[in-house]
Coordinates of C-alpha atoms and ligand atoms in Angstrom, one line a residue:
X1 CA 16.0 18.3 1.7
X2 CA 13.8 19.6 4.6
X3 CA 13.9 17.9 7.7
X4 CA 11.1 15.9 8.6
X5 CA 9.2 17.4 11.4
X6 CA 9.3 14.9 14.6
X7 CA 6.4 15.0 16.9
X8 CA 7.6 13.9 20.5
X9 CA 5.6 10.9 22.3
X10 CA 2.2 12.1 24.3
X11 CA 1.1 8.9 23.6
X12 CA -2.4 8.4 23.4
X13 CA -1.3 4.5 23.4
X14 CA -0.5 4.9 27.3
X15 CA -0.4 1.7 29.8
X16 CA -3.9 2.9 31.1
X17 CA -5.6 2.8 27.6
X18 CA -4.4 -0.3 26.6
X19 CA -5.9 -1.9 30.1
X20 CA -9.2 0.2 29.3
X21 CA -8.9 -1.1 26.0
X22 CA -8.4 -4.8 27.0
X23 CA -11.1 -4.4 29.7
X24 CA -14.0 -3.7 26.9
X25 CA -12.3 -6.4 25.0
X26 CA -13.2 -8.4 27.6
X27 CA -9.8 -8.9 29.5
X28 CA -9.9 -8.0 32.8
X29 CA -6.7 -9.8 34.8
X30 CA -3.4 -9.8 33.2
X31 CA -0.4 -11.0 34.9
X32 CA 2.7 -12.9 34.4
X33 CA 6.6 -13.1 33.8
X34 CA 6.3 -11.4 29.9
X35 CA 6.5 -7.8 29.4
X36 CA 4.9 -6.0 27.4
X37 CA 6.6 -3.1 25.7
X38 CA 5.7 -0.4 23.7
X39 CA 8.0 0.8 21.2
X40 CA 6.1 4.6 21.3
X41 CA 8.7 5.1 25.1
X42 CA 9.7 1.9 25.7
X43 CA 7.6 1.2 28.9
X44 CA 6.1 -1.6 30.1
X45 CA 2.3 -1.9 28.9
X46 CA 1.6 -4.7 30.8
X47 CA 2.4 -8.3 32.1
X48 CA 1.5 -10.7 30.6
X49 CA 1.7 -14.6 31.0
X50 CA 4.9 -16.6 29.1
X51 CA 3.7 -20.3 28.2
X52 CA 6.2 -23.0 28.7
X53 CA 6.1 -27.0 26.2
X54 CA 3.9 -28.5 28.4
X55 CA 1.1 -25.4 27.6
X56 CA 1.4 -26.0 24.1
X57 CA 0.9 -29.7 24.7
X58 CA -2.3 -29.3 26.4
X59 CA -3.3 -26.5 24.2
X60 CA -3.0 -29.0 21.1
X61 CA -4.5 -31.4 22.7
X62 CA -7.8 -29.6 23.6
X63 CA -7.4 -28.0 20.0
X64 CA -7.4 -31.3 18.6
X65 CA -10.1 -32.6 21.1
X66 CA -12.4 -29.8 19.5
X67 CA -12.1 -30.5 16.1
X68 CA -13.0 -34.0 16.5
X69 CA -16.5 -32.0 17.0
X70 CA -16.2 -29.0 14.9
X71 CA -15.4 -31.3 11.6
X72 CA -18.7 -32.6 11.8
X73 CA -20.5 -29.3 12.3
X74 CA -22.1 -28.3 8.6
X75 CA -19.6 -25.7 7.3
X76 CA -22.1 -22.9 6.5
X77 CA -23.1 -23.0 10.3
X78 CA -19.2 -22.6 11.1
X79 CA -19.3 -19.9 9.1
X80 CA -21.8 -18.2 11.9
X81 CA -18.8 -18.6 14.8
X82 CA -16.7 -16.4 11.6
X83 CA -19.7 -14.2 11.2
X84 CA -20.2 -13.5 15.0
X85 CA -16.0 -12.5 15.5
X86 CA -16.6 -9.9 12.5
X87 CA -19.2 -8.2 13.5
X88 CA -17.3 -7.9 17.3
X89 CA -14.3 -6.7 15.2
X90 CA -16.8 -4.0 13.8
X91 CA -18.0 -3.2 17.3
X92 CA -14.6 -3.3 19.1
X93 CA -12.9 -1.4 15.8
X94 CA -11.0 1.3 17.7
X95 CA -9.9 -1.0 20.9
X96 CA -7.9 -3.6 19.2
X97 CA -6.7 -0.6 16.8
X98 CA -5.3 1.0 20.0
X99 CA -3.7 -2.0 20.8
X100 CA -2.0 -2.6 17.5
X101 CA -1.1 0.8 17.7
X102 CA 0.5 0.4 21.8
X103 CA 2.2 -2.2 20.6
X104 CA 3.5 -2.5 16.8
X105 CA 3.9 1.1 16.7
X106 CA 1.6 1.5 13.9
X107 CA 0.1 5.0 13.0
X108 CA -3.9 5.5 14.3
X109 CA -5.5 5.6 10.2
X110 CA -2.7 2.1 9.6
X111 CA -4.2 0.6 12.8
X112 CA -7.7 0.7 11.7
X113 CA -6.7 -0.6 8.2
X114 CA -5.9 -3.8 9.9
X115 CA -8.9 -4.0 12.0
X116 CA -10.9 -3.4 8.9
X117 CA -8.7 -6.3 7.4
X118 CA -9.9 -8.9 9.8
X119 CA -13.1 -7.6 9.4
X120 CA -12.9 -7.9 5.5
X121 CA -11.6 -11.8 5.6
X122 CA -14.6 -12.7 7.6
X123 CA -16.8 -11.3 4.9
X124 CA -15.1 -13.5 2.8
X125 CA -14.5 -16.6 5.3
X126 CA -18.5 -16.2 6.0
X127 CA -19.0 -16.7 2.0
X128 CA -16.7 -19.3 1.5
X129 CA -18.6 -21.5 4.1
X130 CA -21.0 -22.2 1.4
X131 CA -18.2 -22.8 -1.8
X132 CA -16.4 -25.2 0.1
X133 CA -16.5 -27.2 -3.4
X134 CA -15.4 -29.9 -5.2
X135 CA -15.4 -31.4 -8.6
X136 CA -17.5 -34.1 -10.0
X137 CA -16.2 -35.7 -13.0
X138 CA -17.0 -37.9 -15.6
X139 CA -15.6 -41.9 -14.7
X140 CA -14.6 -44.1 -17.9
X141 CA -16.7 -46.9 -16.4
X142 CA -20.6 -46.6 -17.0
X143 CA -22.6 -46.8 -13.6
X144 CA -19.8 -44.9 -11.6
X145 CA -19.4 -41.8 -10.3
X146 CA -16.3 -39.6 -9.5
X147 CA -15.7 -36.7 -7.2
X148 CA -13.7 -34.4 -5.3
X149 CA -14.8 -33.5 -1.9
X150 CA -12.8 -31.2 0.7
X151 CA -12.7 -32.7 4.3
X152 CA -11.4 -30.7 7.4
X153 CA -7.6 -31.0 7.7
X154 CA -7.3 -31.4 11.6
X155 CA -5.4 -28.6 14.0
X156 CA -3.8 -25.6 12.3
X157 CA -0.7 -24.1 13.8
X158 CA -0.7 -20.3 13.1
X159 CA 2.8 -18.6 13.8
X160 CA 2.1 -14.2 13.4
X161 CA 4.6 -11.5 13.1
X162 CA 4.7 -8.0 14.7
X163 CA 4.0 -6.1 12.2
X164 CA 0.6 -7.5 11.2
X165 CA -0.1 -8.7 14.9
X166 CA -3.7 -9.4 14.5
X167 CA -4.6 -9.2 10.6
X168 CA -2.3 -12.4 9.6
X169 CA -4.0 -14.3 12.7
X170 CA -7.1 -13.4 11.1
X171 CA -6.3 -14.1 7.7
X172 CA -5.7 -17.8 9.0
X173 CA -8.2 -18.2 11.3
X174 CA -11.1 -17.2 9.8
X175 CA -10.4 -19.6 6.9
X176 CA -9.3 -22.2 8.9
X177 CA -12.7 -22.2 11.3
X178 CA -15.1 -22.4 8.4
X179 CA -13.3 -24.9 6.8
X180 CA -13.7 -27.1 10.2
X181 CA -10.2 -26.6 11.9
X182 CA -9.1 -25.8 15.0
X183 CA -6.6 -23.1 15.2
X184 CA -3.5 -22.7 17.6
X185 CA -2.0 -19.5 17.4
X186 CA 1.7 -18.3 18.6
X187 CA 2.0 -14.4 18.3
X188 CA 5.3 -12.5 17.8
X189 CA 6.7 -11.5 21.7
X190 CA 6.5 -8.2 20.8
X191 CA 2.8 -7.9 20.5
X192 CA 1.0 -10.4 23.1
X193 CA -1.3 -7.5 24.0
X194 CA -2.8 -7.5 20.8
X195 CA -3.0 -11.3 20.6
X196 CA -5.2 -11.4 23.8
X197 CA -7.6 -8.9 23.0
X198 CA -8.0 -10.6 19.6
X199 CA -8.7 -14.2 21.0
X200 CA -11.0 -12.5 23.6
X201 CA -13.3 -10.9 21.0
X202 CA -13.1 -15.2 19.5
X203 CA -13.6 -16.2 22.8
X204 CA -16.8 -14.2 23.3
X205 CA -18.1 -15.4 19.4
X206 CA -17.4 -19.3 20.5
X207 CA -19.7 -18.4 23.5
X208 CA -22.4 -16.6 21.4
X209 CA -22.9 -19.1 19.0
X210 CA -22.3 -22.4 20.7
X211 CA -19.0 -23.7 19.2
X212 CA -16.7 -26.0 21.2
X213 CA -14.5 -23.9 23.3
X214 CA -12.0 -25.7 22.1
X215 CA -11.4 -24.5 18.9
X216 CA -9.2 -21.7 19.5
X217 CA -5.8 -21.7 21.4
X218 CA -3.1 -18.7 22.0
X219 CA -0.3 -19.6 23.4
X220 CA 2.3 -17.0 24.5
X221 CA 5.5 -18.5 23.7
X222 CA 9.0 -18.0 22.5
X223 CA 10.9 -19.1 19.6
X224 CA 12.0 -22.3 21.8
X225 CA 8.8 -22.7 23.2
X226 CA 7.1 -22.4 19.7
X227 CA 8.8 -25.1 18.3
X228 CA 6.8 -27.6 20.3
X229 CA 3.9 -26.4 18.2
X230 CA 5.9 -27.1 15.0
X231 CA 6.9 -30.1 15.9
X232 CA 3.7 -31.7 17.0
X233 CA 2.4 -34.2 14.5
X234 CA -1.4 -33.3 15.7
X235 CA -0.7 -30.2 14.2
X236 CA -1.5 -30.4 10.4
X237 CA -0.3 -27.3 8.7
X238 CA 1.8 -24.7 10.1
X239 CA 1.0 -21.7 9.2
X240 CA 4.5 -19.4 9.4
X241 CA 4.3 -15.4 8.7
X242 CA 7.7 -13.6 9.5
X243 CA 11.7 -13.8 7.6
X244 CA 13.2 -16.1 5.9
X245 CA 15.5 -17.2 8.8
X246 CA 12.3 -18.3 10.6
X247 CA 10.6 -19.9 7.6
X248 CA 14.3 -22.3 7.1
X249 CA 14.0 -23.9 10.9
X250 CA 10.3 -24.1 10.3
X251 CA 9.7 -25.8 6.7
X252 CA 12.1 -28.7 7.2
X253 CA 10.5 -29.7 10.8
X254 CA 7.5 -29.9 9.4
X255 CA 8.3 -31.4 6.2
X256 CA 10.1 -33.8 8.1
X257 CA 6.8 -35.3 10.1
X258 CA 5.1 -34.6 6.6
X259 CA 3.0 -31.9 8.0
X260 CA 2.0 -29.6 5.9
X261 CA 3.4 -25.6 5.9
X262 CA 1.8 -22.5 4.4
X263 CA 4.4 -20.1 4.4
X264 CA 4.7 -16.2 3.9
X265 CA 8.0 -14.9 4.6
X266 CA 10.2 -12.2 3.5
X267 CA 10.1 -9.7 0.7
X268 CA 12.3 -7.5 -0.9
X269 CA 9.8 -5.6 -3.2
X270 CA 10.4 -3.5 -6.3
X271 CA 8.8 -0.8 -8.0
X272 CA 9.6 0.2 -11.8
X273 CA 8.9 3.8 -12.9
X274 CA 9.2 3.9 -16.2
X275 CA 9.5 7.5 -18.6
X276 CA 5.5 7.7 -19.2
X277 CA 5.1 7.4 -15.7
X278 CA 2.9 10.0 -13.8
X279 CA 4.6 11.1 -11.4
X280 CA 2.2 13.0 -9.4
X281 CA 0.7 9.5 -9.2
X282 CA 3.9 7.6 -8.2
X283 CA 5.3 9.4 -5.7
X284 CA 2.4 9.1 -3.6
X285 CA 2.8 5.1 -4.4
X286 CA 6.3 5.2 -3.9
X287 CA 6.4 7.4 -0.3
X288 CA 3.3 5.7 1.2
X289 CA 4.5 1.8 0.4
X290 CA 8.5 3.1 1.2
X291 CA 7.9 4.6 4.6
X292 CA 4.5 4.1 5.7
X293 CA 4.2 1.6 8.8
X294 CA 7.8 3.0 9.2
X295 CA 9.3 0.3 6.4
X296 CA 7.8 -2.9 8.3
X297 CA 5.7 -4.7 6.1
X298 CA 6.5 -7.6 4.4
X299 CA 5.1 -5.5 1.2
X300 CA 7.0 -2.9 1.8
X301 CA 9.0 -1.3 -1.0
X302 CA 12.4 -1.7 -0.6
X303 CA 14.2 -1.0 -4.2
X304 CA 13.1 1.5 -6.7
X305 CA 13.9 1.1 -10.4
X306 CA 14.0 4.1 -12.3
X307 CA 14.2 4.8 -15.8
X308 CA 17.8 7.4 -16.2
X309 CA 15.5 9.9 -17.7
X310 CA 13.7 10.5 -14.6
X311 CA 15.8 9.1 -12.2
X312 CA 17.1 12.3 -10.4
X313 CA 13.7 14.4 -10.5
X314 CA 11.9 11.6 -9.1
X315 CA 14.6 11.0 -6.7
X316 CA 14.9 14.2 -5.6
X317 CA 11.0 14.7 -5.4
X318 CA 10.7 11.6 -2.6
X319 CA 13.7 13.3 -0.8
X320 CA 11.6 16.4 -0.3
X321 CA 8.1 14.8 0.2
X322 CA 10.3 12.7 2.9
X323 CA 10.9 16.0 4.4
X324 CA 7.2 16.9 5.2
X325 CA 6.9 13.8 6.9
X326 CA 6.0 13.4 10.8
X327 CA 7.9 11.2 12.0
X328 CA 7.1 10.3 16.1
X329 CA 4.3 9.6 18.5
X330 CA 2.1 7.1 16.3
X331 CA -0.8 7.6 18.6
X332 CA -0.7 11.6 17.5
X333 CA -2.7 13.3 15.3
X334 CA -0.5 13.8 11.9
X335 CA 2.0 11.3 12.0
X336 CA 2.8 9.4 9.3
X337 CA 5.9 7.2 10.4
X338 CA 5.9 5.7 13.7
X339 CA 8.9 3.8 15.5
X340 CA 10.8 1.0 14.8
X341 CA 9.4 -2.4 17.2
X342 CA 12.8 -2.2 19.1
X343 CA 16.8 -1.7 19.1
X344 CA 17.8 -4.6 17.2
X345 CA 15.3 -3.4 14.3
X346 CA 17.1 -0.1 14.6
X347 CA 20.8 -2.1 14.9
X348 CA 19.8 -3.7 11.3
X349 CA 18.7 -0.4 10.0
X350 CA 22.3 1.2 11.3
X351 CA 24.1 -1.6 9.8
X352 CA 22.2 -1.3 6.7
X353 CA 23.0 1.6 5.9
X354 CA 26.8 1.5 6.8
X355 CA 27.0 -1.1 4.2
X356 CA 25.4 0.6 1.9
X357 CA 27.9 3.2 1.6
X358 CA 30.9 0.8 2.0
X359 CA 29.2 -0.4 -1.3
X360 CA 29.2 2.9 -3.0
X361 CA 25.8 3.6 -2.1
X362 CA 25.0 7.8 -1.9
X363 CA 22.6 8.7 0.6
X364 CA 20.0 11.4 -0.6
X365 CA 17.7 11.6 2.4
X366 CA 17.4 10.2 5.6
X367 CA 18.7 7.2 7.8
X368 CA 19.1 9.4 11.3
X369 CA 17.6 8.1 14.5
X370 CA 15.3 10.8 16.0
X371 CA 14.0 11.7 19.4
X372 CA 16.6 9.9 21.1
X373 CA 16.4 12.3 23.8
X374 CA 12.6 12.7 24.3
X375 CA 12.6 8.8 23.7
X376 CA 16.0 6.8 25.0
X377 CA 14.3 3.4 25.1
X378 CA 12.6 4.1 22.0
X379 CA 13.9 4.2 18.0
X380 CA 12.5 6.4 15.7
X381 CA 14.5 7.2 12.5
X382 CA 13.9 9.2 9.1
X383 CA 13.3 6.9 6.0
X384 CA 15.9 6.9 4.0
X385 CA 16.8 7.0 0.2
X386 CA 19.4 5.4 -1.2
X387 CA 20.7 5.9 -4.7
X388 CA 23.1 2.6 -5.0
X389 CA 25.3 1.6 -8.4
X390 CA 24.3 -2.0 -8.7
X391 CA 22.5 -4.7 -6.0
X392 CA 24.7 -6.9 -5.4
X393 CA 25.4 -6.6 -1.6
X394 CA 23.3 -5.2 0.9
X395 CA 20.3 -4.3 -1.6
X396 CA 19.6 -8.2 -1.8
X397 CA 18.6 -8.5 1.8
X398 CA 15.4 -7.8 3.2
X399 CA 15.8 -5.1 6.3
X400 CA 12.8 -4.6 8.2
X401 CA 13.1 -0.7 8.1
X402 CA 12.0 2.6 6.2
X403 CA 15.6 2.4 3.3
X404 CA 14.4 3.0 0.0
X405 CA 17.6 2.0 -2.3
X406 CA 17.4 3.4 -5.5
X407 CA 18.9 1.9 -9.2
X408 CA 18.6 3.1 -12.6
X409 CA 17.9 1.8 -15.7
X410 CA 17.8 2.2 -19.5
X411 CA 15.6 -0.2 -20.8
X412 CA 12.6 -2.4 -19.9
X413 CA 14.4 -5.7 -19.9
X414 CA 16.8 -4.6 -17.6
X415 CA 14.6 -3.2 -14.9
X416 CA 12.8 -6.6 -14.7
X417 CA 15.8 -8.2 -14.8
X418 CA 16.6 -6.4 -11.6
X419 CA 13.3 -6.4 -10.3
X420 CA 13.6 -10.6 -10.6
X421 CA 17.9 -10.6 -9.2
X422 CA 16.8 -10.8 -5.5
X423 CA 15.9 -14.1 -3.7
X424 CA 12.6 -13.1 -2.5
X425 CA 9.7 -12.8 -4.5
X426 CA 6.6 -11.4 -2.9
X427 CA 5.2 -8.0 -4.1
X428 CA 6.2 -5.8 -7.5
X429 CA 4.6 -2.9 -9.5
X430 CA 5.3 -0.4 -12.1
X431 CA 4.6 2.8 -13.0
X432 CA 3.6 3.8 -16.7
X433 CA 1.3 4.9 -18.9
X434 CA 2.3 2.5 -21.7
X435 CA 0.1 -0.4 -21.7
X436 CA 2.8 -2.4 -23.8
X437 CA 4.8 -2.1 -20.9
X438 CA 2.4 -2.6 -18.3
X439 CA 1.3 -5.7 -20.1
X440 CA 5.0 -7.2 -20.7
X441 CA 6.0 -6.8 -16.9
X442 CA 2.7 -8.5 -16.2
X443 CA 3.3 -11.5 -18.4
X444 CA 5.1 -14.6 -17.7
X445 CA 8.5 -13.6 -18.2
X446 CA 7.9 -10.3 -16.5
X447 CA 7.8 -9.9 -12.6
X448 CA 8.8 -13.3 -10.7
X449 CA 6.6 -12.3 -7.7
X450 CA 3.2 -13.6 -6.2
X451 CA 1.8 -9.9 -6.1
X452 CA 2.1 -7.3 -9.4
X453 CA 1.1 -4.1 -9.5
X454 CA 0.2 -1.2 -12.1
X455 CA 0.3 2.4 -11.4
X456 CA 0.1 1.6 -7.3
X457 CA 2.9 0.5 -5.1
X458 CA 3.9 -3.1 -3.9
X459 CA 2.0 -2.9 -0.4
X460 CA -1.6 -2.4 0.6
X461 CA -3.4 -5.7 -0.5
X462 CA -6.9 -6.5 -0.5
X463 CA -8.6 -9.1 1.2
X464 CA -10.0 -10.9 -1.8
X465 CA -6.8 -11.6 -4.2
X466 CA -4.1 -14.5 -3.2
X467 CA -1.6 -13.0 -1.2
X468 CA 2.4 -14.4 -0.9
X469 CA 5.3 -14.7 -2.8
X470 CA 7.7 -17.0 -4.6
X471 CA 11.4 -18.3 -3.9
X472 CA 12.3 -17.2 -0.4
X473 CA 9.0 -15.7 0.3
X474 CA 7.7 -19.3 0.6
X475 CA 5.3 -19.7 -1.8
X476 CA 2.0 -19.7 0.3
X477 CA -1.4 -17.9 0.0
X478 CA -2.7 -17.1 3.1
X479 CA -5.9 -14.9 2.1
X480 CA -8.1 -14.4 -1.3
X481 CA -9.8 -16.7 -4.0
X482 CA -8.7 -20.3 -3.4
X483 CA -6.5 -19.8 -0.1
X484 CA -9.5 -22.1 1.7
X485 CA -7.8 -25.4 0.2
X486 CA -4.7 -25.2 1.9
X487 CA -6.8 -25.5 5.2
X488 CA -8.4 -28.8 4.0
X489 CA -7.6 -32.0 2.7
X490 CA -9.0 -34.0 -0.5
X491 CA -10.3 -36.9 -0.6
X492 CA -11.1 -39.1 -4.1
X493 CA -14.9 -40.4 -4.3
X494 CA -15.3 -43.0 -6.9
X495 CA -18.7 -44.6 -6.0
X496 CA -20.1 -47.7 -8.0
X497 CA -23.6 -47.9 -9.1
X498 CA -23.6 -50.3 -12.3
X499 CA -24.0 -53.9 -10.1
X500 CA -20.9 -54.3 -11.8
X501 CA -17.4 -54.8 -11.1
X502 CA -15.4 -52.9 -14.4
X503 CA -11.9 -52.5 -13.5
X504 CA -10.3 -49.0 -14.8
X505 CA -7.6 -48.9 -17.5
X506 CA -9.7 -51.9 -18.9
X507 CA -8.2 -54.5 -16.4
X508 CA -9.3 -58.2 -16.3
X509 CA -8.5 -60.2 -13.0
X510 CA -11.2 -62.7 -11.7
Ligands
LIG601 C1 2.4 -8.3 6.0 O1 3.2 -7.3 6.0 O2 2.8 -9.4 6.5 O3 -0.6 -5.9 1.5 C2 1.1 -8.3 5.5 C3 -0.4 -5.3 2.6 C4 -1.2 -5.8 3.8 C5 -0.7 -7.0 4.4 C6 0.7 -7.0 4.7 N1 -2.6 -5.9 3.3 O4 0.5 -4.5 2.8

């Protein structure tokens, strides 16, 4: 294999153009205890504030205090607060992309495809103010009436990962504010930048339109902190994007006040190339969802299943296309792979791969840190490839970092029996030109996971389709079709009209 080139940090993502940026955002003082890193050198960004329990208590509270108001407002005008924060994410585009890129590390062209994600579930937020809908049905008793009708649910907690910073926050709020909540957000520590310039652009659409100020919340706080929010029985539905670690303290707190949790947590996502697969067309699948966003998305593909009649062309093809790759400076023109968030991400990867080869694991390409010199306080490495004999050990965890690990197969049942023997369950695809297979890894004993894919890799949703996973994933859908009803609650109309009084299931009393 070729070496990847590296390109050194010049950023373009410097302290002074993320306080430009955050000044046409409409953030002008920033100051506090927290700092902001970027994971480009390692230097401080910024300072930010750090929110302590009694913040979050008075940020529910007011949160709370403005639904009371915002339930009652009819949903298609909410959906003019939703329309009003798109069209300042279409105007602000490349600001809050220079943030996202400051901060998560995330190539320029990556950076804008978030924006443009936030932008795209307003779009759909905006429509589904007017399809808030329920069912009428037919009642066994004459002169009655029966129906469904969705209510506001009350004050949505919304907990946001690094690597998405703003798109998840979006995904959740923009739902959650036309269906008449109020949102409280906690960001990820690494990415508070981000977070502020985002609730400024909702800040400014609350002003334009006349909502309750209310209605939106950020607080800055740690994991400690943060559980205030998830405790709170105010808060309805916590909303949780990150592992699997954070998703097992979460879920039973809530469940334990019966709140309500959405949850999208880790994934350990598969792809399946079979023998008709077109190549060409899969290794561009198979490099971009493997080490694009340098291997931190939840969607990311993290085990490829190859069929043994392909399995070392195609292997040996990704090691080479991995060689072309820039890896460095994310703000730079021509990088593809950008760093990790921080030295614990780059600790996991290290450990990773040690384990890997005490389990017989053969590395093809990759796995070195680069740039160490240019970059001490920053962690770049080259994705890696993998080619492991079974997964039983290290392949079952999800490690938030470019390692592709590599199996091979011999027939159809086996690959989705491997795609399926990991505990997550969030994205899949395949690649093949044989609709019989395409169509049996789609059907119900085919791939376990919430997303499925043909002929394109496992990450790179759109806006419109349900997006989570099953088993440790969670099992919650934070965007797409019906995703609006986890924001709301039902309520049961049976309305009487006959003068009568007919008892259901043909009861006599009185
Ligand atoms: C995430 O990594 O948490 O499908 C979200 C994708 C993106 C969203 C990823 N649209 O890769």
């Amino acid at each position: 294999m070729t070496n990847p080139t590296t390109a050194p940090p010049a950023p373009g993502a410097t302290a002074d153009a993320v306080r430009k940026a955050l000044t046409a955002l409409g953030v002008d003082v920033l100051d506090g205890p927290h700092e902001a890193r970027s994971p480009i050198t390692g230097e401080v960004l910024a300072r930010t504030a750090e929110h302590t329990e009694t913040d979050v208590d008075t940020a529910v509270a007011a949160a709370h205090e403005a639904f009371l108001t915002w339930r009652d407002v009819p949903a298609p005008v909410r959906g003019n607060l939703v329309k009003r924060w798109g069209q300042l994410f279409t105007e602000h585009k490349a600001e809050l992309a220079l943030l996202v890129t400051a901060e998560a590390g995330k190539i320029e062209s990556e950076a804008l495809g978030e924006v443009q994600e936030m932008i795209d579930i307003c779009d759909l937020a905006v429509g589904q103010s007017r399809q808030l809908f329920g069912r009428t049905l037919p009642s066994e008793r004459p002169g009655h009436r029966l129906a469904e009708t969705w209510h506001p649910l009350g004050v949505v907690g919304v907990i946001s990962a690094f690597n998405f910073p703003v798109a998840v926050y979006a995904w959740n709020t923009a739902l959650a504010l036309v269906c008449g909540d109020a949102v409280v957000w906690k960001p990820a520590e690494a990415t508070y930048l981000s977070a502020i310039g985002a609730n400024a652009l909702l800040a400014q659409a609350v002003r334009d339109v006349g909502a309750p100020e209310g209605i939106h919340q950020l607080v800055l706080a740690d994991r400690a902190v943060g559980e205030a929010l998830v405790d709170d029985p105010r808060v309805a539905l916590v909303s949780a994007t990150g592992s699997v670690r954070m998703g097992r303290e979460v879920a039973p707190r809530v469940a334990a006040r019966f709140g309500r949790v959405l949850l999208e947590l880790g994934g350990n996502n598969a792809a399946i190339v079979a023998p008709s697969a077109d190549l060409d067309l899969a290794l561009r699948g198979i490099v971009f969802s493997a080490a694009g966003t340098a291997g931190q998305r939840c969607t990311t593909l993290r085990r490829l299943i190859v069929h043994t009649s392909v399995a070392d062309e195609l292997t040996g093809r990704i090691a080479a296309a991995y060689g072309t790759l820039t890896i460095g400076d994310p703000s730079a023109e021509g990088t593809l792979v950008g760093p990790l968030i921080n030295r614990t991400s780059f600790e996991a990867q290290q450990r990773a791969l040690t384990r890997a080869a005490a389990e017989g694991g053969e590395v093809v390409a990759g796995g070195a840190r680069v740039l160490a010199d240019e970059a001490p306080d920053a962690f770049y490495v080259q994705p890696a490839v993998v080619r492991m004999p079974d997964q039983s050990g290290v392949v079952q965890e999800e490690t938030f970092a470019p390692i592709l690990y590599v199996l091979a197969y011999d027939d159809l049942d086996e690959a989705i029996a491997l795609q399926n023997g990991v505990p997550q369950g969030l994205s899949s695809s395949i690649f093949t030109q044989d609709q019989a297979e395409a169509e049996r890894f789609l059907s119900a004993s085919g791939s376990d996971c919430g997303i499925a894919n043909v002929n394109i890799g496992t990450s790179g949703a759109e806006i419109g389709g349900a997006f989570g996973g099953e088993k440790e994933t969670g099992g919650g859908r934070e965007s797409g079709t019906d995703a609006w009803q986890a924001y709301m609650r039902r309520a049961t109309n049976t309305v009487n009209y006959s003068g009568q009084l007919p008892l259901a299931q043909g009861v006599k009393f009185l």
